[in-house]
Amino acid sequence: MPELPEVETVRRGLKRLVKGKVIEKVKVTYAPMVKTGVDTFCQDLIGQEIEHVERRGKYLLLYLTDFVLISHLRMEGKYNFFPEQVPTNKHFHVLFTFTDGSTLVYQDVRKFGTMELLGKSDVEVYFISRKIGPEPSEEDFGLEEFVKKLAKSKKPIKSHLLDQSLVAGLGNIYVDEVLFRAQVHPAQASQQLSAEQVADLRQATIEVLRLGIEKGGSTIRTYKNALGMDGTMQDYLQVYGKTGQACPRCQTEIVKIQLGGRGTHFCPQCQVKHG
DNA sequence: TAACACACCTGTTGGC
DNA sequence: TGCCAACAGGTGTGTT
């Protein structure tokens, strides 16, 4: 599921459902998920109130009374909220029970997701050390810096855009959409892009992710009743998952290739490789 | 430093 | 139908 628009949708859902709640009990059934140590995690969270729910790139940040809980959903992580009884499910790995009897449950089939509990002053260093780039907004995502970084790299542009240090939030679905919108071939070397193409890529990134947020993210391989899984962005995708279908711009068949190990969809007519 | 392979896990899909 | 390989929306680590 989760690229930036999906994580933002989850953030909004969490804010609505658990902001102001106080944690009474925490149960972790898959300890390796909690990177900062499961015992202190469960202990430290007791009595903490969820004050704000924020997001940085694809990371969720739960600001608590004394700590910040950083949650990354990776490939399949999702949150469920149960006002009363919690059903049994072998993929429920972390359960936060609140003082009012409700429960927030983290579910993750592939167990790739991570949680970390940090002090509030450690958050900035955390993202710097992970080299998380600017948010994909007009204000944060500067063209000049983007141009500079691309000029230094021979990497295929798609692989480069997936690197979160360039800009935070793109994943395999939205990156294909961004390249289609900017009419850039996914395998084009970063440093061979024209100034116009680079500017178009920046603009497309901002617009595609904004649209994704507006549509509540995309729901592919849906699990109902999970927070943030009610999006409609899948109805607006132009190339991702459209192999063999007509390009919305020129009617040429969309093709799928492997690039950097990832399924990559593009229009061979609109997105031509140069150099 | 950069670019790539691989590991982490489980479920689903498509080919034979 | 059964089996099995390939694939699935991400990122951290290790190796060239």
mmCIF file of C-alpha atoms (C1' of nucleotides) in Angstrom:
data_model
loop_
_atom_site.group_PDB
_atom_site.id
_atom_site.type_symbol
_atom_site.label_atom_id
_atom_site.label_comp_id
_atom_site.label_asym_id
_atom_site.label_seq_id
_atom_site.Cartn_x
_atom_site.Cartn_y
_atom_site.Cartn_z
ATOM 1 C CA MET A 1 0.000 0.000 0.000
ATOM 2 C CA PRO A 2 1.936 2.863 1.312
ATOM 3 C CA GLU A 3 3.605 5.652 -0.550
ATOM 4 C CA LEU A 4 3.289 9.235 0.610
ATOM 5 C CA PRO A 5 -0.414 9.774 -0.230
ATOM 6 C CA GLU A 6 -1.405 6.544 1.537
ATOM 7 C CA VAL A 7 0.672 7.398 4.610
ATOM 8 C CA GLU A 8 -0.852 10.889 4.688
ATOM 9 C CA THR A 9 -4.324 9.342 4.494
ATOM 10 C CA VAL A 10 -3.477 7.038 7.401
ATOM 11 C CA ARG A 11 -2.147 10.039 9.338
ATOM 12 C CA ARG A 12 -5.436 11.872 8.914
ATOM 13 C CA GLY A 13 -7.358 8.794 9.994
ATOM 14 C CA LEU A 14 -5.205 8.317 13.065
ATOM 15 C CA LYS A 15 -5.525 11.973 14.000
ATOM 16 C CA ARG A 16 -9.285 11.686 13.838
ATOM 17 C CA LEU A 17 -9.474 8.416 15.774
ATOM 18 C CA VAL A 18 -6.714 8.352 18.389
ATOM 19 C CA LYS A 19 -5.564 11.906 19.041
ATOM 20 C CA GLY A 20 -6.003 12.683 22.744
ATOM 21 C CA LYS A 21 -6.210 9.046 23.770
ATOM 22 C CA VAL A 22 -4.039 7.698 26.576
ATOM 23 C CA ILE A 23 -2.250 4.366 26.237
ATOM 24 C CA GLU A 24 -3.028 1.884 28.976
ATOM 25 C CA LYS A 25 -1.368 -1.253 27.629
ATOM 26 C CA VAL A 26 0.810 -2.340 24.700
ATOM 27 C CA LYS A 27 1.152 -5.833 23.314
ATOM 28 C CA VAL A 28 3.756 -6.772 20.709
ATOM 29 C CA THR A 29 3.557 -10.222 19.141
ATOM 30 C CA TYR A 30 6.436 -9.805 16.683
ATOM 31 C CA ALA A 31 9.347 -8.322 18.610
ATOM 32 C CA PRO A 32 11.805 -7.683 15.714
ATOM 33 C CA MET A 33 9.448 -4.951 14.446
ATOM 34 C CA VAL A 34 10.370 -2.694 17.344
ATOM 35 C CA LYS A 35 13.865 -1.520 16.522
ATOM 36 C CA THR A 36 14.463 0.318 19.796
ATOM 37 C CA GLY A 37 13.809 -2.733 22.001
ATOM 38 C CA VAL A 38 10.443 -4.248 22.734
ATOM 39 C CA ASP A 39 10.594 -4.287 26.548
ATOM 40 C CA THR A 40 11.299 -0.583 27.037
ATOM 41 C CA PHE A 41 8.841 0.152 24.227
ATOM 42 C CA CYS A 42 5.933 -1.492 26.046
ATOM 43 C CA GLN A 43 6.987 -0.016 29.393
ATOM 44 C CA ASP A 44 7.599 3.561 28.231
ATOM 45 C CA LEU A 45 4.309 3.839 26.340
ATOM 46 C CA ILE A 46 2.087 3.208 29.366
ATOM 47 C CA GLY A 47 0.329 6.407 30.396
ATOM 48 C CA GLN A 48 1.437 8.345 27.307
ATOM 49 C CA GLU A 49 -1.112 10.548 25.568
ATOM 50 C CA ILE A 50 -1.144 10.871 21.766
ATOM 51 C CA GLU A 51 -0.800 14.633 21.309
ATOM 52 C CA HIS A 52 -0.280 14.981 17.548
ATOM 53 C CA VAL A 53 0.022 12.715 14.539
ATOM 54 C CA GLU A 54 2.536 13.903 11.959
ATOM 55 C CA ARG A 55 4.188 12.590 8.819
ATOM 56 C CA ARG A 56 7.632 12.964 7.258
ATOM 57 C CA GLY A 57 7.974 11.357 3.838
ATOM 58 C CA LYS A 58 6.566 7.855 4.300
ATOM 59 C CA TYR A 59 7.117 7.861 8.062
ATOM 60 C CA LEU A 60 4.314 8.362 10.577
ATOM 61 C CA LEU A 61 5.144 10.224 13.775
ATOM 62 C CA LEU A 62 2.989 9.887 16.863
ATOM 63 C CA TYR A 63 3.919 12.689 19.239
ATOM 64 C CA LEU A 64 3.309 11.466 22.773
ATOM 65 C CA THR A 65 3.603 13.126 26.173
ATOM 66 C CA ASP A 66 7.323 12.315 26.507
ATOM 67 C CA PHE A 67 8.290 10.435 23.340
ATOM 68 C CA VAL A 68 7.812 10.232 19.595
ATOM 69 C CA LEU A 69 6.736 6.907 18.087
ATOM 70 C CA ILE A 70 8.023 6.582 14.524
ATOM 71 C CA SER A 71 6.162 4.022 12.436
ATOM 72 C CA HIS A 72 7.038 2.931 8.906
ATOM 73 C CA LEU A 73 4.512 0.740 7.076
ATOM 74 C CA ARG A 74 6.966 -0.536 4.432
ATOM 75 C CA MET A 75 5.116 -2.780 1.962
ATOM 76 C CA GLU A 76 1.942 -3.933 3.654
ATOM 77 C CA GLY A 77 1.624 -2.300 7.047
ATOM 78 C CA LYS A 78 -1.760 -0.887 8.039
ATOM 79 C CA TYR A 79 -3.624 0.336 11.094
ATOM 80 C CA ASN A 80 -7.026 -0.789 12.320
ATOM 81 C CA PHE A 81 -9.080 0.837 15.040
ATOM 82 C CA PHE A 82 -11.476 -1.108 17.230
ATOM 83 C CA PRO A 83 -13.745 0.809 19.635
ATOM 84 C CA GLU A 84 -14.358 -2.330 21.697
ATOM 85 C CA GLN A 85 -13.598 -5.991 20.953
ATOM 86 C CA VAL A 86 -10.487 -6.821 18.950
ATOM 87 C CA PRO A 87 -10.888 -9.820 16.629
ATOM 88 C CA THR A 88 -8.149 -12.435 16.383
ATOM 89 C CA ASN A 89 -5.852 -12.181 13.381
ATOM 90 C CA LYS A 90 -2.435 -13.748 12.934
ATOM 91 C CA HIS A 91 -1.179 -10.628 11.183
ATOM 92 C CA PHE A 92 -1.912 -8.267 14.092
ATOM 93 C CA HIS A 93 1.522 -7.527 15.523
ATOM 94 C CA VAL A 94 1.191 -4.494 17.802
ATOM 95 C CA LEU A 95 -1.881 -3.625 19.875
ATOM 96 C CA PHE A 96 -2.212 -0.310 21.716
ATOM 97 C CA THR A 97 -5.090 -0.408 24.182
ATOM 98 C CA PHE A 98 -6.339 2.966 25.401
ATOM 99 C CA THR A 99 -7.818 3.942 28.773
ATOM 100 C CA ASP A 100 -11.292 4.272 27.177
ATOM 101 C CA GLY A 101 -11.235 0.600 26.127
ATOM 102 C CA SER A 102 -10.583 1.160 22.419
ATOM 103 C CA THR A 103 -7.603 -0.365 20.626
ATOM 104 C CA LEU A 104 -5.315 0.649 17.772
ATOM 105 C CA VAL A 105 -3.847 -2.367 15.989
ATOM 106 C CA TYR A 106 -0.894 -2.515 13.641
ATOM 107 C CA GLN A 107 -1.311 -5.237 11.004
ATOM 108 C CA ASP A 108 1.423 -6.367 8.618
ATOM 109 C CA VAL A 109 1.337 -9.575 6.581
ATOM 110 C CA ARG A 110 4.977 -9.415 5.515
ATOM 111 C CA LYS A 111 6.328 -8.062 8.834
ATOM 112 C CA PHE A 112 8.510 -5.523 7.027
ATOM 113 C CA GLY A 113 7.167 -2.522 8.936
ATOM 114 C CA THR A 114 9.125 -0.951 11.769
ATOM 115 C CA MET A 115 8.468 1.023 14.953
ATOM 116 C CA GLU A 116 10.879 3.074 16.992
ATOM 117 C CA LEU A 117 10.406 5.067 20.176
ATOM 118 C CA LEU A 118 12.584 8.170 20.364
ATOM 119 C CA GLY A 119 13.022 11.190 22.565
ATOM 120 C CA LYS A 120 11.517 14.330 21.018
ATOM 121 C CA SER A 121 14.946 15.916 20.569
ATOM 122 C CA ASP A 122 16.214 12.913 18.579
ATOM 123 C CA VAL A 123 13.710 13.173 15.719
ATOM 124 C CA GLU A 124 15.623 15.675 13.625
ATOM 125 C CA VAL A 125 18.841 13.662 13.782
ATOM 126 C CA TYR A 126 16.870 10.523 12.944
ATOM 127 C CA PHE A 127 15.741 11.896 9.579
ATOM 128 C CA ILE A 128 19.070 13.510 8.806
ATOM 129 C CA SER A 129 20.888 10.233 9.404
ATOM 130 C CA ARG A 130 18.467 8.484 7.054
ATOM 131 C CA LYS A 131 19.057 11.195 4.454
ATOM 132 C CA ILE A 132 15.357 11.875 3.968
ATOM 133 C CA GLY A 133 15.015 14.586 1.324
ATOM 134 C CA PRO A 134 12.563 17.483 1.014
ATOM 135 C CA GLU A 135 8.801 17.043 1.153
ATOM 136 C CA PRO A 136 7.291 17.153 -2.370
ATOM 137 C CA SER A 137 5.807 20.625 -1.995
ATOM 138 C CA GLU A 138 6.424 23.886 -3.854
ATOM 139 C CA GLU A 139 8.053 25.361 -0.747
ATOM 140 C CA ASP A 140 10.355 22.507 0.273
ATOM 141 C CA PHE A 141 11.280 20.833 -2.986
ATOM 142 C CA GLY A 142 13.786 23.249 -4.515
ATOM 143 C CA LEU A 143 14.544 22.988 -8.213
ATOM 144 C CA GLU A 144 18.150 24.116 -7.866
ATOM 145 C CA GLU A 145 19.126 21.348 -5.449
ATOM 146 C CA PHE A 146 17.234 18.785 -7.554
ATOM 147 C CA VAL A 147 19.123 19.850 -10.692
ATOM 148 C CA LYS A 148 22.447 19.602 -8.865
ATOM 149 C CA LYS A 149 21.849 16.105 -7.558
ATOM 150 C CA LEU A 150 20.606 14.748 -10.885
ATOM 151 C CA ALA A 151 23.572 16.205 -12.765
ATOM 152 C CA LYS A 152 25.958 14.134 -10.646
ATOM 153 C CA SER A 153 24.296 10.773 -11.269
ATOM 154 C CA LYS A 154 24.361 8.156 -13.982
ATOM 155 C CA LYS A 155 21.538 6.221 -12.322
ATOM 156 C CA PRO A 156 18.356 5.593 -14.313
ATOM 157 C CA ILE A 157 15.994 8.398 -13.325
ATOM 158 C CA LYS A 158 13.360 6.020 -11.970
ATOM 159 C CA SER A 159 15.780 4.357 -9.550
ATOM 160 C CA HIS A 160 17.010 7.778 -8.522
ATOM 161 C CA LEU A 161 13.527 9.128 -7.820
ATOM 162 C CA LEU A 162 12.870 6.117 -5.586
ATOM 163 C CA ASP A 163 15.877 7.160 -3.505
ATOM 164 C CA GLN A 164 14.228 9.118 -0.679
ATOM 165 C CA SER A 165 17.164 11.522 -0.368
ATOM 166 C CA LEU A 166 16.228 13.234 -3.637
ATOM 167 C CA VAL A 167 12.623 13.888 -2.649
ATOM 168 C CA ALA A 168 10.637 12.123 0.063
ATOM 169 C CA GLY A 169 7.543 10.087 -0.665
ATOM 170 C CA LEU A 170 7.704 8.494 -4.091
ATOM 171 C CA GLY A 171 7.293 4.716 -4.390
ATOM 172 C CA ASN A 172 6.908 2.345 -7.308
ATOM 173 C CA ILE A 173 3.368 3.335 -8.295
ATOM 174 C CA TYR A 174 3.632 7.109 -8.154
ATOM 175 C CA VAL A 175 7.104 7.210 -9.707
ATOM 176 C CA ASP A 176 5.745 5.557 -12.878
ATOM 177 C CA GLU A 177 2.944 8.120 -12.920
ATOM 178 C CA VAL A 178 5.368 11.015 -12.444
ATOM 179 C CA LEU A 179 7.593 9.842 -15.316
ATOM 180 C CA PHE A 180 4.559 9.452 -17.570
ATOM 181 C CA ARG A 181 3.270 12.910 -16.737
ATOM 182 C CA ALA A 182 6.676 14.488 -17.375
ATOM 183 C CA GLN A 183 7.149 12.337 -20.503
ATOM 184 C CA VAL A 184 10.502 10.968 -19.381
ATOM 185 C CA HIS A 185 11.753 7.422 -20.065
ATOM 186 C CA PRO A 186 12.311 5.563 -16.762
ATOM 187 C CA ALA A 187 15.741 4.304 -17.824
ATOM 188 C CA GLN A 188 17.062 7.706 -18.894
ATOM 189 C CA ALA A 189 20.327 8.483 -17.066
ATOM 190 C CA SER A 190 19.721 11.243 -14.500
ATOM 191 C CA GLN A 191 22.574 13.389 -15.795
ATOM 192 C CA GLN A 192 21.310 13.259 -19.391
ATOM 193 C CA LEU A 193 17.999 14.939 -18.626
ATOM 194 C CA SER A 194 17.408 18.368 -20.140
ATOM 195 C CA ALA A 195 16.765 21.359 -17.872
ATOM 196 C CA GLU A 196 13.164 21.336 -19.041
ATOM 197 C CA GLN A 197 12.718 17.654 -18.219
ATOM 198 C CA VAL A 198 14.112 18.157 -14.718
ATOM 199 C CA ALA A 199 11.721 21.040 -14.108
ATOM 200 C CA ASP A 200 8.851 18.935 -15.469
ATOM 201 C CA LEU A 201 9.787 16.035 -13.178
ATOM 202 C CA ARG A 202 9.754 18.288 -10.127
ATOM 203 C CA GLN A 203 6.378 19.704 -11.101
ATOM 204 C CA ALA A 204 4.927 16.266 -11.896
ATOM 205 C CA THR A 205 6.143 14.901 -8.543
ATOM 206 C CA ILE A 206 4.411 17.681 -6.654
ATOM 207 C CA GLU A 207 1.205 17.355 -8.681
ATOM 208 C CA VAL A 208 0.923 13.563 -8.726
ATOM 209 C CA LEU A 209 1.480 13.258 -4.977
ATOM 210 C CA ARG A 210 -0.928 16.125 -4.314
ATOM 211 C CA LEU A 211 -3.575 14.382 -6.433
ATOM 212 C CA GLY A 212 -2.873 11.131 -4.597
ATOM 213 C CA ILE A 213 -3.498 12.813 -1.249
ATOM 214 C CA GLU A 214 -6.646 14.486 -2.579
ATOM 215 C CA LYS A 215 -7.988 11.084 -3.673
ATOM 216 C CA GLY A 216 -7.116 9.468 -0.343
ATOM 217 C CA GLY A 217 -4.347 7.312 -1.795
ATOM 218 C CA SER A 218 -4.731 4.259 -3.989
ATOM 219 C CA THR A 219 -6.254 0.991 -2.918
ATOM 220 C CA ILE A 220 -4.720 -1.950 -4.715
ATOM 221 C CA ARG A 221 -5.304 -5.442 -3.355
ATOM 222 C CA THR A 222 -7.718 -3.945 -0.838
ATOM 223 C CA TYR A 223 -8.241 -4.926 2.737
ATOM 224 C CA LYS A 224 -11.430 -3.273 3.872
ATOM 225 C CA ASN A 225 -11.829 -1.562 7.213
ATOM 226 C CA ALA A 226 -8.206 -0.614 7.573
ATOM 227 C CA LEU A 227 -7.364 3.029 8.167
ATOM 228 C CA GLY A 228 -6.514 4.886 5.011
ATOM 229 C CA MET A 229 -7.679 2.150 2.683
ATOM 230 C CA ASP A 230 -10.659 3.987 1.262
ATOM 231 C CA GLY A 231 -8.764 5.859 -1.445
ATOM 232 C CA THR A 232 -9.761 6.206 -5.099
ATOM 233 C CA MET A 233 -6.427 7.165 -6.657
ATOM 234 C CA GLN A 234 -6.293 3.798 -8.453
ATOM 235 C CA ASP A 235 -9.019 5.212 -10.748
ATOM 236 C CA TYR A 236 -6.699 8.027 -11.790
ATOM 237 C CA LEU A 237 -3.565 6.010 -12.530
ATOM 238 C CA GLN A 238 -2.439 6.429 -16.148
ATOM 239 C CA VAL A 239 0.253 3.757 -16.548
ATOM 240 C CA TYR A 240 0.831 1.756 -13.376
ATOM 241 C CA GLY A 241 -0.743 -1.689 -13.813
ATOM 242 C CA LYS A 242 -1.969 -0.747 -17.313
ATOM 243 C CA THR A 243 0.262 -3.115 -19.301
ATOM 244 C CA GLY A 244 -1.185 -3.707 -22.781
ATOM 245 C CA GLN A 245 -3.773 -0.951 -22.437
ATOM 246 C CA ALA A 246 -3.858 2.172 -24.591
ATOM 247 C CA CYS A 247 -1.827 5.181 -23.503
ATOM 248 C CA PRO A 248 -4.312 7.924 -22.496
ATOM 249 C CA ARG A 249 -2.256 10.435 -24.480
ATOM 250 C CA CYS A 250 -1.365 8.662 -27.747
ATOM 251 C CA GLN A 251 -3.141 5.258 -27.665
ATOM 252 C CA THR A 252 0.126 3.294 -27.955
ATOM 253 C CA GLU A 253 0.163 0.161 -25.795
ATOM 254 C CA ILE A 254 1.651 0.638 -22.329
ATOM 255 C CA VAL A 255 4.584 -1.716 -21.767
ATOM 256 C CA LYS A 256 6.061 -3.215 -18.635
ATOM 257 C CA ILE A 257 9.777 -3.783 -18.090
ATOM 258 C CA GLN A 258 12.012 -4.610 -15.118
ATOM 259 C CA LEU A 259 14.176 -1.726 -13.956
ATOM 260 C CA GLY A 260 16.335 -2.003 -10.872
ATOM 261 C CA GLY A 261 14.314 -5.080 -9.991
ATOM 262 C CA ARG A 262 11.015 -3.205 -10.010
ATOM 263 C CA GLY A 263 8.084 -3.591 -12.365
ATOM 264 C CA THR A 264 8.075 -0.441 -14.501
ATOM 265 C CA HIS A 265 5.203 0.776 -16.677
ATOM 266 C CA PHE A 266 5.509 3.399 -19.393
ATOM 267 C CA CYS A 267 4.407 4.492 -22.860
ATOM 268 C CA PRO A 268 7.142 3.726 -25.406
ATOM 269 C CA GLN A 269 5.810 6.488 -27.672
ATOM 270 C CA CYS A 270 5.447 9.363 -25.163
ATOM 271 C CA GLN A 271 8.454 8.452 -23.035
ATOM 272 C CA VAL A 272 11.465 8.170 -25.303
ATOM 273 C CA LYS A 273 15.016 7.603 -24.124
ATOM 274 C CA HIS A 274 17.660 10.000 -25.437
ATOM 275 C CA GLY A 275 21.449 9.784 -25.565
ATOM 276 C "C1'" DT B 1 31.128 7.662 -3.265
ATOM 277 C "C1'" DA B 2 28.107 5.201 -6.326
ATOM 278 C "C1'" DA B 3 25.534 1.363 -7.967
ATOM 279 C "C1'" DC B 4 23.982 -2.963 -7.404
ATOM 280 C "C1'" DA B 5 22.494 -7.469 -5.137
ATOM 281 C "C1'" DC B 6 20.352 -9.188 -1.414
ATOM 282 C "C1'" DA B 7 17.872 -9.758 2.853
ATOM 283 C "C1'" DC B 8 13.772 -9.159 5.480
ATOM 284 C "C1'" DC B 9 8.535 -12.229 5.295
ATOM 285 C "C1'" DT B 10 4.140 -14.070 3.562
ATOM 286 C "C1'" DG B 11 0.512 -14.393 0.262
ATOM 287 C "C1'" DT B 12 -1.102 -14.398 -4.491
ATOM 288 C "C1'" DT B 13 -0.788 -15.224 -9.302
ATOM 289 C "C1'" DG B 14 0.316 -17.358 -13.521
ATOM 290 C "C1'" DG B 15 2.479 -20.986 -16.155
ATOM 291 C "C1'" DC B 16 3.132 -25.769 -16.876
ATOM 292 C "C1'" DT C 1 -6.122 -29.652 -9.647
ATOM 293 C "C1'" DG C 2 -1.320 -29.408 -8.026
ATOM 294 C "C1'" DC C 3 3.063 -27.616 -7.876
ATOM 295 C "C1'" DC C 4 6.401 -24.062 -8.082
ATOM 296 C "C1'" DA C 5 8.609 -20.005 -9.495
ATOM 297 C "C1'" DA C 6 8.004 -15.241 -9.875
ATOM 298 C "C1'" DC C 7 6.162 -11.302 -8.083
ATOM 299 C "C1'" DA C 8 4.142 -7.693 -4.703
ATOM 300 C "C1'" DG C 9 3.341 -0.699 -3.207
ATOM 301 C "C1'" DG C 10 10.162 -0.347 0.794
ATOM 302 C "C1'" DT C 11 14.436 0.228 2.758
ATOM 303 C "C1'" DG C 12 18.828 -1.093 5.323
ATOM 304 C "C1'" DT C 13 23.131 -3.483 4.812
ATOM 305 C "C1'" DG C 14 26.907 -5.419 2.588
ATOM 306 C "C1'" DT C 15 29.804 -5.949 -1.563
ATOM 307 C "C1'" DT C 16 31.993 -4.579 -5.549
#
